[in-house]
Every structure is written in C-alpha cells, then in structure tokens.
Amino acid sequence: MSKKPPKVSSMAFTLFIFVLLLKLSNVDSTHNLTNLFKAVLVFGDSTADSGNNNYISTTFKANHRPYGLDFPGRIPTGRFSNGKLVPDFWVTLLGIKQTIPPYLKPNLSNYQIRTGVNFASAGSGYDGVTARVSGVIPMTKQLNYFKEYIKRLKKVVGVKEAKSIVKGALVSISAGTNDFTISYYDLRTRRDDFAIGGYQDFVLKKLQNFTKELYKLGCRTMMVSGLPPMGCLPIQMASRFTRTCLKEQNFDARIYNQKLMKMLPQIQSSLAGSRIMYADIYTPLMEMIHNPQNYGFTQTKIGCCGIGFLEAGPICTPFTPLCTNPSNHLFFDSIHPSEAAYRHVTKTLLKQIVRYLNNSGHSF
C-alpha cells in the first residue's frame, strides 16, 4: 500500500494547526510556539495513559501488539491505540517534543522532566472505587506522583524555575468515562449508592477537588475533558447485544457535560489567575459517527482489533485478527479511538482553545 496519502494528510494537518496558532492574537509572530506553554502535564485514564500501567501490577496494559502498530518505530508503548494519543499531538504542535512519556518510565531525562510528563493510568477514574476495581493508579495517587515530580523538577532546574514551569504548563485532565461504564453501568457497584444524577454530581465533586489540588500545587492552565458518547463505544453496545448507540448512556453523558460546563467557570472564578477550559470530545466523536465519510472512516461501530466488540487490553493480542487499515476505523479496539480519530479530536480541541482565549481576553 502506498504511503503517499498519509504524508499528504500529515502535511495538511500541520498546515491547519499552524494557521490556527497564528490566530492567537496575544502571541507575537516572532515568538517560538514553545512560548505558549512551558510544559504539558497529563492526568486521567486510558485516553491519555502513555504507558504508566506498564510499570504496575494490573491486567489493564497495552504494551503488546497490535497496539502501537502505527506509532513511531511501530512499537507498543502502553498507549491504548494504534498510534499517538491527543497529549502526544499537543506536545508536538506546541514544539515541545514528539511524544509525552509516562512518569513511571525509568531513567527519564532532565529534558523530559522539564518539558512535562504523563501521570494518567488506563482504567482509572475520579471515583476511587473505579481504580480499585481495575487495579490501577487512582487520581489521588496521580496527584501524589505529581508532588513527587515537582520535587524532582526542583532538583533539575531549581525552586524558582520549577514553580515557573508548573505555572506555565498546559494541564490536561481526561477521566470520568470508566466511572460510569465500569462502576455504574456494567459492574453496577455504585447503583445502590446513587441514582444517575447523584452519581454525576459525586464524580463532578471529585473532579472539582482534583482541580483545586492542582491549583494549590501551582497549576494555572487546565483543560478538562467531558465525557464521550459512551453509548457508542463498541463494548457498551455489545453489553446490551445491540449494534446501535445506547441512547440512555449518551443522554447521561450529555447531562454530565452540561453540568461540567456550568461548573468549570465557577471553579475558575474561585481560583485567582486560573484558566480552566472545557474540552468537548462528545461533539467531534458524534460528528465522526454521523458523518464518517467526511473523516475517511468506513467503520464506526466496531474496533479494528478482533471482532471489534469485545477485544481491548489483555484480549487484544498479537494473535487477534486485525483489520487491514486502522485509519479507516473510528475505534482501534472495542473501547479506544484510533490514531486517526484522536488526530481529528485534536483539531477540534485546538479550535476550542483558540476560541476560549479570544473570548476570555487571557494572554500567555
């Protein structure tokens, strides 16, 4: 198969991003793009985990083929996709580095420490019960790792510069889906404790506390992701023996996102000097589902790995049949988007950042 089309697509994507970045009215055209953010710091679940689960005792790992099939070097890194994730695209577009490493990776270089790391853990959530069920790193422990990271950063660059790096970093927070799909819908461990509205509020309170803790530790610019259309995840459809999106779960996601959009400005107003942005991932994913031909997708109902309804993590293996072209699939496995989907999501999120900055009057 010819590799020429992907190169054209990559060039078009780079040009698209370059044009959008020029629209940042408060950034002088002579400045390097790295002046936008000093570093990128990532917290969350498998949509963000770049390999931390490789270094803990859990079955929730993606350090084997076919994961990483289209990653540089064609190596499985622990990312739950065939290639890069959104945080990887961020650090590339901001001119910081090509990919963002997991914090638990041994022997991180001083440069990697200075420019940001990833604390996310696949299977995690804001609800501590979710992480315990999955046997992964809870959000509270991700915060503890961040505190540890700050100490390491101070040793590398000194106290003053460390404070400046954390303050000037883009902090990405992507979690919540597992709380609902694992703890509420599937295992139902939280159903006895909460009606859906109450559980949404419970998770949002956890999120609020998380952002406040990050603020106390010096973070000022945060991008908080909402929920995706959970009812359209192949594994969720399979759990109800259907091949159509589950309307109830998607409705729950939209209500949660509405509450989150209302809450984030309130958090920002209570934290002086903070910039807290809502990252809408629901809309672009639904757009891809409804109009796949506009994005080069021919399959949105099943993943590329195996039969596409069940395979993910430990049961998406080197011996599992694979589709011929992952870039044609919205999902790589039964839960996680393909690199192509993450690339389109990144485009949309960048537009959201530009709009936020222009509307808020904030400058870097």
XYZ file of C-alpha atoms in Angstrom:
364
model
C 0.000 0.000 0.000
C 1.350 3.424 -0.936
C 2.433 5.640 1.953
C 1.986 8.849 -0.033
C -1.603 9.729 1.091
C -0.750 9.631 4.827
C 2.131 12.048 4.159
C -0.212 14.468 2.410
C -2.712 14.144 5.248
C 0.022 14.846 7.807
C 1.163 17.939 5.898
C -2.399 19.221 5.661
C -2.905 18.668 9.389
C 0.322 20.533 10.217
C -0.681 23.461 7.986
C -4.140 23.559 9.581
C -2.616 23.778 13.065
C -0.070 26.401 12.020
C -2.779 28.680 10.629
C -4.883 28.328 13.778
C -1.968 29.096 16.050
C -1.301 32.301 14.137
C -4.748 33.452 15.234
C -3.644 33.674 18.852
C -3.782 37.453 18.908
C -1.648 37.879 22.010
C 1.312 35.885 20.753
C 3.893 37.906 18.836
C 4.668 36.390 15.434
C 8.382 36.337 16.234
C 7.894 34.106 19.249
C 8.562 30.396 19.057
C 5.480 28.224 19.608
C 7.121 26.790 22.717
C 6.428 30.126 24.378
C 2.751 29.203 24.570
C 3.350 26.625 27.293
C 6.497 25.649 29.143
C 5.394 22.042 29.511
C 2.446 19.682 29.251
C 1.235 17.684 32.256
C -1.338 14.920 31.810
C -3.723 13.200 34.215
C -6.506 10.730 33.560
C -7.347 7.327 32.119
C -6.603 5.194 29.050
C -7.441 8.020 26.651
C -4.310 9.714 27.984
C -2.076 6.994 29.500
C 1.192 6.816 27.566
C 2.429 3.749 29.421
C 2.249 4.132 33.201
C 0.331 0.875 33.530
C 3.381 -0.929 32.118
C 5.040 -0.386 35.483
C 2.283 -1.517 37.849
C 0.641 -4.870 38.548
C -2.557 -4.797 36.500
C -4.103 -6.585 33.539
C -5.033 -3.199 32.035
C -1.976 -2.929 29.775
C -1.348 -2.143 26.118
C 2.379 -2.926 25.976
C 1.933 -5.602 23.323
C 0.979 -5.824 19.676
C -1.168 -4.862 17.890
C -1.072 -1.677 19.998
C 1.495 0.770 18.672
C 1.232 -0.560 15.133
C 1.416 2.964 13.676
C 3.424 4.572 16.487
C 6.919 5.835 15.556
C 9.116 2.765 15.444
C 5.987 0.572 15.316
C 6.399 -0.315 18.982
C 3.734 -0.975 21.632
C 4.327 1.642 24.313
C 1.337 1.129 26.579
C -0.888 3.541 24.663
C -4.321 2.069 24.024
C -4.368 2.823 20.323
C -2.523 2.033 17.121
C -0.533 5.259 17.379
C -0.394 8.588 19.175
C -2.888 9.987 21.652
C -4.146 13.558 21.995
C -1.441 14.566 24.550
C 1.226 13.404 22.091
C -0.242 15.634 19.409
C -0.304 18.532 21.877
C 3.412 18.383 22.718
C 4.272 18.070 19.026
C 2.113 21.010 17.947
C 3.464 23.181 20.731
C 7.009 22.463 19.578
C 7.990 20.865 22.871
C 8.757 17.265 21.854
C 7.340 14.472 19.728
C 5.597 12.417 22.422
C 4.950 12.682 26.143
C 6.485 9.971 28.364
C 4.825 8.187 31.280
C 6.039 9.443 34.628
C 6.774 5.917 35.856
C 9.172 5.211 32.995
C 12.638 4.615 34.476
C 15.514 6.972 33.731
C 13.559 9.961 32.476
C 15.968 12.584 31.167
C 16.201 16.051 32.669
C 14.711 17.399 29.450
C 11.698 15.107 29.778
C 11.216 16.255 33.355
C 11.467 19.928 32.366
C 9.008 19.676 29.479
C 6.321 17.593 31.138
C 5.255 14.026 31.777
C 2.137 11.898 31.875
C 0.554 10.616 35.102
C -2.554 9.016 33.566
C -3.455 5.386 34.177
C -5.707 3.272 31.975
C -8.809 2.117 33.853
C -8.728 4.978 36.348
C -11.431 7.490 37.244
C -12.344 10.222 39.694
C -14.187 7.691 41.851
C -11.679 5.720 43.907
C -13.831 2.612 43.567
C -13.194 2.578 39.818
C -9.418 2.411 40.178
C -9.670 -0.268 42.889
C -11.819 -2.463 40.657
C -9.340 -2.047 37.802
C -6.251 -2.359 39.967
C -4.749 0.823 38.514
C -3.496 4.221 39.674
C -6.304 6.320 41.209
C -6.472 10.034 40.541
C -5.438 10.718 44.143
C -2.227 8.764 43.635
C -1.643 10.550 40.341
C -1.627 13.732 42.429
C 0.914 12.162 44.780
C 3.106 11.294 41.824
C 2.787 14.902 40.692
C 4.035 16.107 44.070
C 6.953 13.715 43.690
C 7.541 15.054 40.188
C 7.697 18.646 41.468
C 10.467 17.637 43.880
C 12.401 16.047 41.010
C 11.815 19.136 38.882
C 13.211 21.398 41.600
C 16.384 19.317 41.703
C 16.757 19.669 37.938
C 16.027 23.381 37.441
C 15.843 24.919 40.899
C 12.886 26.038 43.007
C 12.097 29.280 41.162
C 12.185 27.788 37.654
C 10.237 24.724 38.773
C 7.452 26.964 40.020
C 7.508 28.841 36.709
C 7.319 25.622 34.664
C 4.346 24.272 36.600
C 2.573 27.632 36.431
C 3.214 27.881 32.695
C 2.248 24.314 31.843
C -0.825 23.156 29.967
C -2.512 20.622 32.238
C -4.717 18.071 30.512
C -7.274 16.124 32.566
C -9.149 13.319 30.820
C -11.172 10.976 33.021
C -14.690 10.025 34.074
C -15.728 7.524 31.425
C -14.635 4.497 33.469
C -16.564 5.747 36.471
C -19.772 5.377 34.502
C -19.042 2.445 32.204
C -17.322 0.307 34.854
C -18.604 1.413 38.244
C -22.149 2.405 37.295
C -23.411 0.691 34.139
C -21.529 -2.596 33.906
C -20.431 -3.750 37.356
C -23.130 -1.623 38.958
C -21.068 -1.163 42.127
C -22.404 2.378 42.553
C -26.034 1.771 41.599
C -27.048 1.005 45.172
C -25.482 4.243 46.362
C -26.647 6.722 43.726
C -29.259 7.487 41.119
C -27.536 8.598 37.922
C -27.941 12.319 38.667
C -26.488 11.881 42.126
C -23.559 9.914 40.794
C -22.835 12.596 38.204
C -22.709 15.168 40.985
C -20.497 12.872 43.075
C -17.987 12.449 40.236
C -18.050 16.180 39.456
C -17.295 16.986 43.089
C -14.288 14.684 42.902
C -13.199 16.469 39.728
C -13.631 19.846 41.391
C -11.446 18.775 44.306
C -8.852 17.455 41.875
C -8.557 20.763 40.021
C -8.287 22.647 43.289
C -5.455 20.394 44.432
C -3.631 21.014 41.165
C -4.095 24.748 41.679
C -2.613 24.508 45.177
C 0.401 22.776 43.659
C 0.914 25.666 41.237
C -1.008 24.737 38.085
C -2.897 27.573 36.429
C -3.997 26.484 32.940
C -6.134 23.348 32.777
C -8.114 21.666 30.040
C -10.772 19.325 31.447
C -12.367 16.795 29.129
C -16.035 15.960 29.267
C -17.451 12.516 28.605
C -17.546 10.961 25.144
C -20.720 9.394 23.704
C -20.311 6.373 25.971
C -23.280 4.588 24.459
C -21.469 4.437 21.107
C -18.421 2.600 22.423
C -18.441 -0.836 20.743
C -18.067 -2.637 24.062
C -21.031 -0.799 25.565
C -23.228 -1.674 22.597
C -22.089 -5.301 22.860
C -23.022 -5.383 26.552
C -26.624 -4.721 25.521
C -26.489 -7.037 22.489
C -27.057 -4.243 20.001
C -25.136 -2.559 17.197
C -26.738 0.830 17.687
C -25.653 3.525 20.146
C -27.237 3.336 23.592
C -29.357 6.477 23.814
C -29.659 6.427 27.600
C -25.899 6.349 28.184
C -25.339 9.105 25.628
C -28.048 11.180 27.291
C -26.339 10.689 30.657
C -23.040 11.824 29.110
C -24.643 14.987 27.723
C -26.207 15.880 31.064
C -22.872 15.316 32.820
C -21.129 17.509 30.265
C -23.700 20.267 30.728
C -23.091 20.189 34.468
C -19.332 20.231 33.900
C -19.545 23.218 31.538
C -21.520 25.099 34.178
C -19.139 24.135 36.981
C -15.774 24.957 35.387
C -16.293 28.764 35.178
C -17.348 28.687 38.823
C -14.141 26.874 39.754
C -12.108 29.335 37.696
C -13.702 32.339 39.365
C -12.816 30.910 42.772
C -9.151 30.342 41.856
C -7.396 33.630 41.133
C -5.336 33.638 37.959
C -6.574 30.264 36.763
C -7.682 29.384 33.242
C -9.872 26.289 33.199
C -11.159 25.198 29.826
C -13.803 22.658 28.918
C -12.692 20.125 26.306
C -15.682 18.951 24.294
C -14.896 15.486 22.971
C -18.534 14.392 22.724
C -19.380 16.604 19.730
C -16.446 15.707 17.443
C -16.864 11.981 18.103
C -20.581 12.134 17.334
C -19.820 14.116 14.198
C -17.459 11.347 13.098
C -20.096 8.728 13.863
C -22.835 10.539 11.929
C -20.651 11.638 9.004
C -17.786 9.150 8.822
C -17.138 9.774 5.134
C -16.057 13.335 5.949
C -13.198 11.969 8.034
C -12.128 8.991 5.970
C -13.835 6.393 8.150
C -15.638 3.371 6.762
C -16.320 1.719 10.127
C -17.609 3.374 13.317
C -19.469 0.533 15.041
C -16.654 -1.910 15.767
C -12.976 -1.725 16.589
C -10.125 -2.749 14.315
C -8.920 -5.434 16.725
C -10.673 -8.813 16.524
C -14.423 -8.900 16.028
C -14.379 -5.343 17.341
C -16.989 -5.666 20.089
C -15.009 -7.204 22.931
C -11.265 -7.035 22.351
C -9.323 -4.485 24.408
C -6.228 -4.577 26.578
C -5.257 -8.153 27.505
C -7.613 -9.733 24.963
C -6.434 -7.627 22.032
C -3.256 -9.596 21.398
C -0.662 -10.301 18.691
C -2.734 -13.358 17.784
C -6.001 -11.444 17.398
C -7.148 -10.839 13.801
C -6.757 -7.226 12.769
C -8.462 -5.041 10.196
C -6.418 -4.166 7.115
C -6.418 -0.392 7.671
C -6.811 1.026 11.216
C -7.104 4.580 9.860
C -10.459 3.638 8.325
C -11.796 2.760 11.789
C -13.036 5.249 14.344
C -12.109 2.755 17.072
C -8.938 0.702 17.270
C -10.256 -1.700 19.890
C -13.679 -2.052 21.482
C -13.150 0.989 23.707
C -10.447 3.275 22.383
C -10.309 5.524 19.311
C -7.760 5.053 16.558
C -4.896 7.473 15.998
C -6.859 8.921 13.065
C -9.786 9.692 15.368
C -7.514 11.236 18.002
C -5.971 13.441 15.303
C -9.402 14.797 14.337
C -10.300 15.323 18.008
C -7.073 17.302 18.478
C -8.019 19.624 15.615
C -11.341 20.341 17.278
C -9.795 20.887 20.705
C -7.321 23.370 19.273
C -10.211 25.373 17.834
C -11.780 25.336 21.299
C -8.583 26.682 22.897
C -8.343 29.497 20.340
C -12.000 30.396 20.900
C -11.556 30.325 24.675
C -8.523 32.602 24.584
C -10.117 35.055 22.194
C -13.345 35.220 24.205
C -11.763 35.423 27.625
C -9.137 38.025 26.855
C -6.484 35.953 28.610
C -2.981 36.050 27.228
C 0.086 33.903 27.620
